[in-house]
XYZ file of C-alpha atoms in Angstrom:
765
model
C -0.211 0.316 0.022
C 3.023 2.735 0.492
C 3.799 2.176 -3.240
C 0.084 2.701 -3.893
C -0.080 5.846 -1.267
C 3.400 7.656 -3.657
C 1.492 6.089 -7.270
C -1.452 8.009 -5.810
C 0.126 11.316 -4.503
C 1.767 11.375 -7.587
C -1.040 11.017 -9.732
C -2.872 13.772 -7.313
C 0.080 16.283 -8.289
C -0.289 15.691 -12.144
C -4.029 16.793 -12.107
C -3.202 19.444 -10.172
C -0.104 21.002 -12.195
C -1.886 20.078 -15.275
C -5.718 21.813 -14.665
C -3.923 24.384 -12.911
C -1.948 24.759 -16.205
C -5.202 24.689 -18.127
C -7.386 26.618 -16.168
C -4.843 29.662 -15.909
C -4.622 29.728 -19.525
C -8.540 29.551 -19.842
C -8.301 32.722 -17.321
C -6.112 34.577 -20.376
C -9.586 33.921 -22.833
C -10.260 37.181 -20.822
C -7.841 39.101 -21.491
C -7.115 38.075 -24.739
C -10.622 36.817 -26.620
C -11.075 39.713 -29.885
C -13.532 42.716 -29.109
C -16.709 42.576 -29.828
C -17.604 46.081 -30.036
C -21.097 47.440 -29.276
C -21.317 49.555 -32.769
C -18.884 49.177 -35.889
C -18.979 52.512 -37.305
C -17.716 54.323 -40.960
C -15.397 57.076 -41.090
C -17.918 59.656 -40.271
C -18.859 57.832 -37.445
C -22.423 56.001 -39.380
C -23.477 53.331 -37.588
C -23.090 50.506 -40.021
C -23.088 47.303 -37.097
C -24.445 46.805 -33.824
C -22.954 44.369 -31.166
C -27.021 42.667 -30.844
C -26.636 42.576 -34.667
C -23.381 40.297 -34.709
C -24.894 37.989 -31.893
C -27.891 37.504 -34.173
C -25.589 36.689 -36.865
C -23.908 34.334 -34.374
C -27.568 33.251 -33.316
C -28.434 32.121 -37.272
C -25.442 30.331 -37.457
C -25.634 27.982 -34.288
C -30.246 27.641 -35.144
C -29.410 25.902 -38.879
C -26.115 24.187 -37.024
C -24.002 25.801 -40.254
C -20.967 23.914 -37.635
C -21.819 21.031 -39.150
C -21.693 22.130 -42.799
C -18.874 24.911 -42.593
C -16.734 25.750 -40.416
C -15.648 29.001 -38.550
C -12.274 29.500 -37.126
C -11.512 25.824 -38.589
C -13.848 24.564 -36.226
C -16.378 22.947 -37.542
C -17.601 20.598 -40.526
C -15.061 20.447 -43.676
C -17.632 19.750 -46.343
C -18.545 23.738 -46.917
C -16.810 26.467 -46.841
C -14.764 27.830 -43.543
C -16.728 31.090 -43.783
C -14.109 32.593 -41.309
C -11.010 32.304 -44.202
C -13.819 32.590 -47.352
C -15.265 36.099 -45.588
C -11.532 36.995 -45.846
C -10.976 36.708 -48.778
C -14.158 37.950 -50.649
C -14.098 41.337 -48.010
C -10.519 41.768 -49.331
C -11.968 41.429 -53.205
C -14.320 44.113 -51.882
C -11.779 46.336 -50.880
C -9.699 45.769 -54.267
C -12.381 46.561 -56.353
C -12.750 49.882 -54.613
C -9.133 50.591 -55.071
C -9.756 49.918 -58.396
C -12.659 52.028 -59.644
C -11.425 54.671 -57.216
C -8.157 55.523 -58.727
C -8.076 53.474 -62.232
C -11.742 54.240 -62.424
C -11.660 50.148 -64.001
C -12.635 46.616 -62.271
C -9.546 44.878 -60.881
C -9.214 42.377 -63.679
C -8.204 44.658 -66.515
C -5.908 46.666 -64.062
C -1.823 46.069 -65.019
C 0.039 43.401 -62.662
C 1.632 46.092 -61.324
C -1.749 48.148 -60.284
C -2.603 45.012 -58.921
C 0.343 44.475 -56.666
C -0.108 48.519 -55.701
C -3.448 47.276 -54.229
C -3.384 44.241 -52.849
C 0.083 45.972 -50.607
C -2.244 49.036 -49.666
C -4.922 46.617 -48.839
C -3.037 44.534 -47.127
C -1.798 47.156 -44.735
C -4.634 48.455 -44.381
C -5.903 45.863 -42.985
C -4.152 44.749 -40.377
C -4.115 48.026 -38.523
C -6.240 47.821 -35.105
C -8.690 51.058 -35.601
C -10.730 49.700 -32.448
C -10.913 52.142 -29.314
C -11.640 50.033 -25.923
C -12.483 53.248 -24.711
C -15.281 53.725 -26.657
C -16.170 50.537 -27.490
C -16.100 50.892 -31.109
C -14.660 49.575 -34.407
C -13.961 51.707 -36.894
C -13.708 51.020 -40.731
C -12.069 52.847 -43.598
C -13.843 53.551 -46.577
C -12.639 50.945 -47.832
C -13.188 48.363 -45.169
C -17.329 49.437 -45.456
C -16.757 48.626 -49.071
C -15.684 45.382 -48.847
C -17.948 44.666 -46.320
C -20.670 45.704 -48.843
C -19.254 43.576 -51.249
C -19.348 40.769 -48.583
C -23.526 41.383 -48.204
C -23.953 40.914 -51.964
C -22.280 37.906 -52.276
C -24.060 35.923 -49.086
C -26.895 37.087 -50.148
C -26.443 35.383 -53.220
C -24.730 32.503 -51.366
C -27.671 31.324 -48.918
C -30.735 32.692 -50.890
C -32.228 30.427 -53.765
C -28.862 28.286 -53.609
C -29.367 25.508 -55.505
C -25.546 24.245 -55.525
C -24.882 24.451 -52.045
C -24.317 20.402 -52.034
C -26.638 19.327 -49.513
C -28.486 22.130 -48.533
C -31.934 23.524 -49.188
C -32.820 26.426 -50.392
C -33.837 29.405 -48.401
C -32.557 27.955 -45.898
C -32.054 30.509 -43.140
C -35.421 32.298 -42.121
C -36.208 35.844 -41.208
C -37.679 35.484 -37.206
C -36.230 37.057 -35.647
C -36.168 34.403 -32.278
C -34.237 34.333 -29.032
C -30.783 35.690 -29.229
C -31.774 37.498 -32.477
C -32.498 41.293 -33.516
C -34.200 42.902 -35.824
C -33.544 43.155 -39.114
C -31.846 40.562 -42.223
C -30.786 37.848 -41.223
C -28.280 37.243 -43.680
C -26.823 40.248 -44.055
C -26.297 39.322 -39.540
C -24.863 36.263 -40.754
C -22.343 38.112 -43.104
C -21.543 40.975 -40.108
C -20.921 37.864 -37.400
C -19.184 36.331 -40.179
C -17.092 39.706 -41.224
C -15.926 39.889 -37.566
C -14.415 36.582 -37.651
C -12.198 38.097 -40.860
C -11.717 41.550 -39.074
C -9.967 39.838 -36.175
C -7.764 36.681 -38.217
C -6.068 39.902 -40.512
C -5.834 42.537 -37.534
C -2.602 43.302 -35.628
C -3.502 42.252 -31.725
C -2.776 45.613 -30.250
C 1.762 45.961 -29.708
C 2.259 42.762 -31.479
C 3.549 42.159 -35.485
C 0.265 39.486 -35.856
C -3.591 38.729 -35.754
C -5.711 37.564 -32.987
C -6.102 34.348 -34.268
C -2.422 34.185 -34.821
C -2.322 35.621 -38.548
C -5.017 31.982 -39.384
C -5.830 31.399 -42.170
C -2.892 31.461 -44.497
C -3.791 34.105 -47.046
C -0.827 36.000 -48.304
C -2.809 38.880 -49.371
C -3.992 38.882 -46.169
C -0.871 38.960 -44.851
C -1.599 36.552 -43.023
C 1.857 33.788 -42.509
C 2.865 31.404 -40.275
C 4.602 33.024 -36.765
C 7.965 32.223 -36.273
C 7.087 30.740 -32.790
C 4.721 27.699 -34.967
C 7.936 26.773 -36.253
C 9.892 26.425 -32.852
C 8.113 24.960 -30.620
C 7.593 22.269 -33.197
C 10.634 21.538 -33.625
C 11.075 22.121 -29.395
C 8.486 19.427 -29.299
C 9.569 16.986 -31.090
C 13.203 16.707 -29.150
C 10.578 17.058 -26.147
C 8.918 13.578 -27.306
C 11.897 11.857 -28.099
C 13.392 12.714 -25.284
C 10.147 11.576 -23.103
C 10.310 8.311 -25.019
C 13.527 8.070 -23.357
C 12.068 9.504 -19.999
C 9.064 6.948 -19.754
C 10.453 3.388 -20.453
C 12.743 4.239 -18.018
C 10.857 4.785 -15.273
C 8.587 1.282 -17.103
C 11.245 -0.600 -16.854
C 12.706 0.166 -14.073
C 9.707 0.179 -11.816
C 8.536 -2.955 -12.843
C 5.052 -0.841 -14.598
C 3.471 -3.558 -16.962
C 0.914 -5.888 -15.861
C 2.147 -9.217 -14.761
C -0.203 -12.435 -15.602
C -1.523 -14.661 -12.901
C 0.781 -17.820 -13.876
C -2.257 -19.900 -14.896
C -3.664 -16.837 -17.031
C -3.582 -20.424 -20.497
C -5.861 -22.288 -18.146
C -8.147 -21.118 -19.394
C -10.651 -23.935 -18.613
C -10.779 -22.031 -15.138
C -13.367 -19.296 -16.677
C -16.306 -19.988 -16.430
C -19.521 -17.909 -18.382
C -22.889 -20.426 -16.721
C -22.881 -17.784 -13.622
C -26.415 -16.562 -12.632
C -27.125 -13.339 -13.725
C -29.250 -10.728 -11.429
C -32.012 -8.947 -12.840
C -30.116 -5.227 -12.767
C -28.267 -7.345 -15.308
C -30.551 -9.079 -17.552
C -32.243 -5.890 -18.163
C -28.729 -3.753 -18.893
C -28.873 -6.272 -22.128
C -30.917 -4.111 -23.996
C -29.387 -1.310 -23.572
C -26.737 -3.425 -25.740
C -29.325 -4.145 -28.342
C -29.913 -0.380 -28.586
C -26.418 0.610 -28.937
C -25.983 -1.311 -31.735
C -29.431 -0.250 -32.995
C -27.930 3.303 -32.925
C -24.040 2.494 -34.309
C -26.101 0.319 -37.095
C -27.389 4.631 -37.665
C -24.844 6.928 -37.702
C -22.862 4.107 -40.053
C -25.769 4.678 -42.444
C -25.654 8.041 -42.264
C -21.743 8.350 -42.535
C -23.091 6.736 -46.127
C -25.304 8.957 -46.590
C -22.840 12.050 -46.351
C -20.777 10.291 -48.809
C -23.202 10.840 -51.146
C -23.830 14.419 -50.724
C -20.237 14.830 -51.540
C -20.998 13.461 -54.565
C -23.702 15.044 -55.858
C -26.598 17.280 -54.620
C -29.403 14.573 -53.155
C -29.415 10.541 -52.704
C -29.556 8.480 -56.336
C -31.123 11.375 -57.530
C -33.938 11.616 -54.265
C -32.864 16.216 -52.973
C -33.169 14.286 -49.589
C -31.487 17.829 -48.411
C -34.572 19.720 -48.615
C -35.795 17.568 -45.594
C -32.541 16.083 -44.225
C -29.958 18.593 -44.940
C -26.310 17.880 -44.581
C -25.958 19.404 -41.620
C -28.347 17.309 -40.203
C -27.240 14.104 -40.844
C -23.738 15.894 -39.909
C -25.514 16.451 -36.783
C -26.855 13.521 -35.794
C -23.851 11.370 -37.435
C -21.268 12.464 -34.585
C -24.178 12.878 -31.331
C -25.220 9.739 -32.113
C -21.515 8.217 -32.538
C -21.331 9.595 -28.183
C -24.800 8.324 -27.629
C -24.119 4.617 -27.611
C -20.108 4.390 -27.246
C -21.650 6.359 -23.145
C -24.422 3.997 -23.558
C -22.369 1.229 -23.761
C -20.177 2.052 -20.882
C -23.462 3.026 -19.014
C -24.398 -0.083 -19.320
C -21.504 -2.694 -18.416
C -21.336 -0.447 -15.581
C -24.776 -1.719 -14.603
C -23.833 -4.928 -15.650
C -20.496 -4.605 -13.690
C -22.251 -3.639 -10.062
C -23.952 -7.049 -8.919
C -20.311 -8.305 -9.716
C -18.327 -6.590 -7.651
C -21.050 -6.652 -4.450
C -21.939 -10.224 -4.605
C -25.576 -9.191 -4.430
C -28.603 -7.238 -6.549
C -28.845 -3.718 -4.932
C -32.830 -3.289 -3.569
C -34.956 -2.011 -5.914
C -31.718 -2.233 -8.386
C -33.372 -3.302 -12.025
C -36.305 0.006 -11.584
C -33.239 1.961 -11.483
C -31.799 0.373 -14.420
C -35.476 0.397 -16.721
C -35.599 4.660 -15.238
C -32.313 5.331 -17.046
C -33.229 3.596 -19.881
C -36.510 5.443 -20.594
C -34.904 8.379 -20.280
C -31.269 8.203 -22.153
C -34.265 7.158 -24.968
C -36.347 10.488 -24.279
C -32.462 12.061 -24.749
C -31.975 10.687 -27.681
C -34.881 10.727 -29.786
C -36.423 14.163 -28.453
C -32.568 16.101 -28.825
C -32.424 14.300 -32.223
C -36.082 15.485 -33.033
C -35.476 18.934 -31.949
C -31.897 19.533 -33.916
C -34.008 18.290 -36.731
C -36.491 21.197 -36.499
C -34.136 23.681 -36.103
C -31.698 23.153 -38.455
C -35.583 23.360 -41.223
C -36.949 26.196 -38.707
C -39.822 23.628 -37.360
C -38.389 25.710 -33.877
C -37.720 28.763 -33.744
C -38.129 30.127 -30.570
C -36.736 28.855 -27.455
C -34.450 26.398 -30.466
C -31.148 26.695 -28.552
C -33.501 24.967 -25.645
C -34.401 21.855 -27.664
C -32.876 22.651 -31.117
C -29.468 22.510 -32.401
C -27.410 24.598 -30.215
C -24.477 25.172 -32.529
C -21.489 24.211 -31.742
C -20.155 20.323 -32.838
C -20.135 18.038 -30.305
C -22.498 19.504 -28.521
C -24.966 20.327 -30.856
C -28.077 19.454 -28.436
C -30.145 21.399 -26.877
C -29.969 23.224 -22.997
C -33.049 21.382 -22.250
C -31.174 17.872 -23.056
C -27.890 18.868 -21.962
C -29.126 18.842 -18.396
C -31.140 16.051 -19.262
C -27.956 14.101 -20.317
C -26.197 14.407 -17.017
C -29.346 14.445 -15.248
C -29.653 10.701 -16.576
C -25.551 10.110 -15.675
C -25.466 11.088 -12.120
C -28.391 8.531 -11.962
C -26.244 5.903 -13.722
C -23.175 7.452 -10.845
C -25.862 6.882 -8.261
C -26.816 3.204 -9.800
C -23.200 2.177 -9.310
C -22.448 3.428 -5.484
C -25.002 1.370 -4.661
C -22.616 -1.454 -5.374
C -18.994 -0.363 -5.668
C -19.976 1.864 -1.638
C -20.064 -0.968 0.122
C -17.204 -3.388 -1.997
C -14.865 -0.525 -1.411
C -15.645 -0.772 2.772
C -15.103 -5.043 2.652
C -11.403 -4.856 4.173
C -10.904 -8.441 2.914
C -8.522 -7.536 0.035
C -7.298 -3.541 -0.004
C -6.438 -3.925 -3.472
C -9.792 -5.162 -4.370
C -11.394 -2.035 -2.666
C -8.107 -0.164 -4.473
C -9.036 -0.993 -8.000
C -12.696 -0.653 -7.079
C -11.838 2.769 -6.576
C -9.794 4.588 -9.550
C -13.176 2.194 -11.739
C -15.822 4.235 -9.678
C -13.712 7.142 -9.249
C -13.878 6.757 -13.530
C -17.153 6.243 -13.578
C -17.627 9.601 -11.437
C -15.459 11.888 -13.878
C -17.741 10.874 -17.277
C -20.824 13.156 -15.926
C -18.412 15.727 -13.934
C -16.913 16.276 -17.112
C -19.746 17.389 -19.033
C -20.992 19.804 -17.174
C -18.372 22.049 -19.042
C -21.143 22.539 -21.205
C -23.425 24.212 -18.785
C -20.705 27.484 -19.692
C -21.417 28.072 -23.285
C -24.845 29.814 -24.320
C -25.999 30.621 -27.788
C -24.317 34.530 -27.271
C -21.163 33.641 -25.645
C -17.651 34.695 -27.112
C -16.351 32.114 -29.822
C -12.984 31.935 -28.623
C -14.618 31.631 -24.576
C -17.071 28.842 -26.216
C -14.562 26.847 -27.991
C -12.251 26.923 -24.745
C -14.943 25.627 -22.746
C -16.091 23.325 -25.837
C -12.739 21.921 -26.272
C -13.769 20.592 -22.122
C -16.202 18.309 -24.166
C -14.567 16.878 -27.771
C -10.956 16.533 -25.967
C -11.039 16.441 -22.354
C -13.814 14.755 -21.422
C -14.465 12.586 -24.695
C -10.415 11.846 -25.067
C -9.147 12.430 -21.370
C -11.496 11.154 -19.125
C -13.417 8.525 -21.843
C -9.623 7.266 -22.512
C -8.462 7.045 -18.391
C -12.252 4.892 -17.746
C -11.132 2.757 -20.154
C -7.866 2.196 -19.143
C -8.873 1.027 -15.888
C -12.091 -0.850 -17.226
C -9.438 -2.866 -19.319
C -7.381 -3.451 -15.668
C -10.587 -3.781 -13.990
C -12.159 -6.822 -16.152
C -8.105 -9.129 -16.957
C -8.354 -8.618 -12.758
C -12.081 -10.139 -13.501
C -10.944 -12.769 -15.510
C -8.459 -14.058 -13.506
C -5.730 -13.381 -16.140
C -3.775 -10.599 -14.382
C -2.157 -10.247 -10.442
C -4.330 -7.196 -8.642
C -1.226 -5.477 -7.195
C 0.603 -5.431 -10.530
C -2.548 -4.895 -12.964
C -2.890 -1.027 -10.286
C 0.846 -0.292 -10.921
C 0.457 -0.361 -14.659
C -2.853 1.842 -13.974
C -1.578 4.272 -12.057
C 1.499 4.570 -14.566
C -0.701 4.902 -17.310
C -3.027 7.329 -16.192
C -0.608 9.591 -14.322
C 0.719 9.666 -18.187
C -2.651 10.542 -19.971
C -3.861 12.969 -18.302
C -0.440 14.922 -17.599
C -0.405 15.141 -20.785
C -3.952 14.829 -22.305
C -4.945 17.945 -19.675
C -2.424 20.204 -20.955
C -1.976 18.645 -24.568
C -5.864 20.000 -25.711
C -3.922 23.437 -25.320
C -3.333 22.436 -29.766
C -7.113 23.685 -30.259
C -6.312 26.965 -28.616
C -3.877 27.827 -31.893
C -5.802 29.827 -34.105
C -9.235 30.179 -32.415
C -8.424 33.963 -30.642
C -7.164 32.252 -27.276
C -3.520 33.491 -26.221
C 0.183 32.817 -27.713
C 1.304 30.767 -25.007
C -0.583 27.413 -26.666
C 1.294 27.384 -29.265
C 3.984 26.691 -26.827
C 1.459 24.658 -24.365
C -0.183 22.691 -26.953
C 2.717 21.902 -28.840
C 4.814 19.768 -26.409
C 2.366 18.082 -24.666
C 0.238 16.983 -27.712
C 3.709 15.597 -29.165
C 4.426 14.063 -25.109
C 0.684 12.513 -25.488
C 1.731 10.110 -27.775
C 3.829 8.506 -25.901
C 0.664 6.483 -23.596
C -1.214 5.806 -26.545
C 2.002 3.732 -27.912
C 2.617 1.972 -24.973
C -0.647 0.993 -25.019
C 0.448 -0.940 -27.875
C 2.208 -3.136 -25.806
C -0.301 -3.806 -23.623
C -2.423 -4.432 -26.767
C 0.181 -7.535 -27.259
C 0.080 -8.436 -23.987
C -3.906 -8.882 -24.981
C -3.577 -10.528 -28.053
C -0.640 -13.769 -26.414
C -3.654 -14.648 -24.182
C -6.125 -14.532 -27.208
C -3.059 -16.726 -28.915
C -2.008 -19.224 -26.367
C -5.185 -19.382 -25.057
C -7.543 -23.043 -24.730
C -10.346 -23.551 -27.163
C -12.721 -22.733 -24.728
C -11.510 -19.891 -23.655
C -14.917 -17.657 -23.984
C -13.161 -13.899 -24.566
C -11.843 -14.624 -28.043
C -13.833 -11.933 -29.660
C -13.474 -9.517 -26.821
C -9.348 -9.411 -26.964
C -9.518 -9.789 -31.068
C -11.430 -6.296 -30.431
C -9.219 -4.760 -27.829
C -5.747 -5.579 -29.813
C -7.668 -3.716 -32.714
C -8.384 -0.762 -30.148
C -4.372 -1.002 -29.510
C -3.705 -0.525 -31.992
C -5.698 2.086 -33.191
C -4.681 3.932 -30.365
C -1.184 3.896 -31.968
C -2.456 4.615 -35.263
C -5.785 7.206 -34.953
C -4.616 8.232 -32.447
C -1.602 8.476 -32.006
C 0.658 8.717 -35.062
C -1.967 11.337 -36.765
C -2.706 12.756 -34.723
C 0.679 14.018 -33.986
C 0.853 14.455 -37.223
C -1.787 17.422 -37.486
C -1.239 18.580 -33.954
C 2.306 20.272 -34.258
C 1.603 23.830 -35.054
C 4.213 24.378 -38.721
C 1.416 21.044 -39.602
C -1.618 22.634 -38.952
C -1.336 26.185 -39.479
C -1.906 25.072 -42.548
C -3.957 21.394 -42.281
C -5.965 22.814 -40.065
C -9.958 21.581 -41.106
C -8.939 19.793 -43.961
C -9.470 15.686 -44.271
C -6.115 14.739 -42.683
C -8.522 16.270 -38.844
C -11.223 13.654 -40.504
C -9.090 10.758 -40.609
C -7.609 11.364 -37.144
C -10.550 11.627 -35.948
C -11.982 8.666 -38.154
C -8.997 6.420 -36.853
C -9.673 7.284 -32.837
C -13.223 7.432 -32.047
C -14.065 4.272 -34.620
C -10.918 2.296 -33.691
C -10.249 3.247 -30.325
C -13.827 3.759 -28.531
C -16.193 2.553 -30.644
C -13.578 -0.969 -30.728
C -14.089 -0.811 -27.449
C -16.784 -0.408 -26.869
C -17.693 -3.564 -28.845
C -15.396 -5.730 -26.576
C -16.598 -5.111 -23.238
C -19.994 -5.249 -24.407
C -19.080 -8.611 -26.283
C -17.823 -9.317 -22.959
C -20.671 -8.328 -20.702
C -22.895 -10.231 -23.402
C -21.039 -13.836 -23.065
C -22.148 -14.066 -19.169
C -25.563 -12.749 -19.761
C -26.880 -14.886 -22.509
C -27.053 -19.331 -22.045
C -23.795 -20.505 -23.075
C -25.448 -23.142 -25.595
C -25.666 -19.645 -27.797
C -21.782 -18.962 -29.103
C -21.302 -21.570 -30.889
C -17.806 -21.655 -33.000
C -19.947 -20.459 -36.024
C -20.957 -17.072 -33.878
C -17.310 -17.171 -33.030
C -16.214 -17.109 -36.969
C -18.965 -14.595 -37.325
C -17.020 -12.490 -34.340
C -14.397 -12.733 -35.980
C -15.099 -11.846 -39.608
C -17.384 -9.082 -37.819
C -13.787 -7.451 -36.456
C -11.268 -8.426 -39.875
C -14.168 -5.896 -41.620
C -14.764 -3.525 -39.013
C -9.931 -2.974 -39.630
C -9.799 -3.568 -43.196
C -13.134 -0.650 -43.648
C -11.463 1.599 -40.817
C -8.270 1.238 -42.624
C -9.800 1.437 -46.251
C -11.986 4.920 -45.595
C -8.587 6.360 -42.988
C -6.066 5.616 -45.750
C -7.233 4.881 -49.051
C -9.784 8.086 -49.351
C -8.786 10.379 -46.336
C -5.465 10.696 -45.903
C -5.038 11.285 -49.982
C -7.599 13.779 -49.606
C -6.093 15.481 -46.595
C -2.809 15.400 -48.175
C -4.110 16.989 -51.999
C -6.293 19.402 -49.565
C -3.080 20.358 -47.736
C -1.350 20.898 -50.889
C -4.001 23.138 -52.636
C -3.726 25.603 -48.963
C -0.050 25.989 -49.505
C -0.527 27.120 -53.523
C -3.615 29.038 -53.378
C -4.474 29.945 -49.460
C -6.776 27.904 -46.846
C -9.475 29.732 -48.173
C -9.406 27.755 -51.413
C -7.951 24.784 -50.292
C -12.211 24.287 -48.510
C -14.023 25.585 -51.118
C -17.158 23.395 -52.417
C -15.178 23.739 -56.152
C -12.383 21.263 -54.130
C -14.356 18.590 -53.767
C -15.522 18.719 -57.765
C -12.217 18.007 -58.842
C -11.943 14.681 -61.030
C -8.514 13.321 -58.128
C -11.756 13.606 -55.231
C -14.856 12.223 -56.962
C -13.074 9.323 -57.608
C -11.307 9.246 -54.450
C -14.155 10.117 -53.439
C -16.170 7.192 -55.259
C -13.613 4.729 -53.978
C -14.370 5.140 -50.504
C -17.504 3.342 -51.167
C -15.550 -0.143 -51.113
C -14.336 0.660 -47.281
C -17.771 1.748 -46.570
C -19.187 -1.600 -47.803
C -16.493 -3.211 -46.147
C -16.986 -1.208 -42.574
C -20.635 -1.363 -42.825
C -21.200 -5.329 -43.142
C -19.061 -5.996 -40.037
C -21.329 -3.500 -38.192
C -24.618 -5.537 -40.038
C -22.611 -8.782 -38.647
C -22.287 -7.453 -34.665
C -25.926 -6.217 -34.848
C -27.650 -9.626 -36.176
C -25.608 -11.289 -33.191
C -27.005 -9.404 -30.509
C -30.624 -9.102 -32.001
C -30.129 -13.157 -31.488
C -28.754 -12.910 -28.587
C -31.403 -11.177 -27.246
C -33.886 -14.706 -27.224
C -30.995 -16.470 -25.530
C -31.091 -14.336 -22.312
C -30.164 -16.128 -19.550
C -33.610 -15.758 -16.578
C -33.203 -13.651 -13.755
C -31.575 -14.772 -10.297
C -31.878 -13.987 -7.001
C -28.283 -15.136 -5.769
C -25.191 -14.899 -7.277
C -22.002 -16.392 -6.705
C -20.100 -14.504 -4.231
C -17.253 -12.556 -4.770
C -14.019 -13.758 -5.246
C -11.919 -11.579 -2.138
C -8.962 -13.769 -2.282
C -7.835 -12.467 -5.733
C -4.300 -12.139 -6.223
């Protein structure tokens, strides 16, 4: 226990230091975020835009789910344009037209190369000057900038009215309603003002600095936006730190034996039985798993629909975009992956609770049913609300019941709160079994393992509370700071930590690893995961308008994040060794196949692909391209998806009758695992990575705005890659169908609930 105390103190200090850095960086937001002026005026002092109109434009962007079509400050979805980069480009063209008419009485295209160069230089110098007055809380635009804004307004009026060329979007999608957080006036014009403000803050120098509020992002030579020297310096230092970190971690890993040690009889798999009785609440957990597979299937089908929108403006000629636009399909595609993965983990926790206690807590089944139906209400209600909001059916209170407007946080506030309440109920369900089991002093090692698992469970609803800090009128920098607590810290940090602990618990539960070595290994992995991952999320703060200090913190800690992810490959190998050396009656071969896949994709999808795009020198040009999508698919599906399937296969093996798991069923599970891996590898490396490379090349050659135009996806090579993706997509979908069929059939072979279950083995070593 002395060793545990030392490890426990180390973990606590790592958490304190990491979160202190993260929160201190967050406090700098209030000092460094770009101003939202009370008024934007022209040189004569006439008001052009008010702050209320800026906020109203942001609300329009959020209500109609444009974050799941295009992106803002590079954050969002990558099918549509990045509205910040696009608005900056169009705004500059408007200024060019103004000066060409004023100086030469000609259009800009008619000018000579020398004349064009002179105007470009003049405009570049003009937009870099910061004319915001803090004393008056007022931004003054020059006459040329005012002309640029007017040109931009005309452009977006054309784009968002009668817009049949916007693939996957219905015509006249944006209505002129004055809903919550909006003010009276033309909503497309107000949306334009929001886009213009993003263009302004990304191309105007911070006070006292020679770079913009976004550290000169997006890359656009006409705006003077070039990569800062600090981005290159910290990229090089992060690589050096990674090399040093690998050496240090390997030293401690070997010096203090932080790997899991297998029990002497782990090859004797005949001792593992799955025919033990189950309780009522455990049996009720089975229906969660079926819903998980249904949500997984729907999510994949939505992905297939999205692929069609990349190729055609519809679905085999059917204009689905009028009732099911791209942004809605993308919203559901993202939200369902969080729902089905989270539900899989909730249900596994429900299954484990009586197992750790050795009996069924009173009225546990009632709480399990209540949570199940509450989750159904949240899933169905939030998805219908997003549909109604995106199509303009839900207007007032759209932010409560409709689309909240931020990627990965699309649920309306009402549904977010219900989701949190559901997770709190889940923690209560766990505590009713875990706390009495922890208090039993027969085996202190087992109590410590349960404490770790319970702490990881409590962290899941706790960190989702960050979603409550975001309001529709929040400053985008402030909102994105907290949004990444959900996307990166909650999903990639807390979920990852919970997964690591749960794997350790399952290995001990199956008597495969010694409990002491497992606890030590878990502490070591948690120290690395959270010590690097918490601050490592700073790579999301490079270009969103936060402090430039994140170029240093985000790049260095993001590089270190790769180390624990790659170490999990060794754990994956040890899992494979158990699977390979087991006898034929080993009941968890399917579980271990998916655990091995999880470890490999942790290194490839989360580690290698994450490292590829997170270095500032690459991220400056790559941010928001298909390389980011490749990383997202490789890490979300390959890590959390495969791990979720692994744990529910473990649970279902106990919940169903042993005779259901015939050699034929085992072969189907094996084939599904191969289909998942082949399909995911195909879509990642056959389509997304080549597309991302071409997009990055395009951004370097023409500017970031050009690489994000819809015309990029109409190029023959890109069209060919998109069509080629259908092959791995079909293979992946086949794996989903196989697993869905297996789980559907398993529901007819569930064991009957028993009042008595096998007592807990407190003598486990």
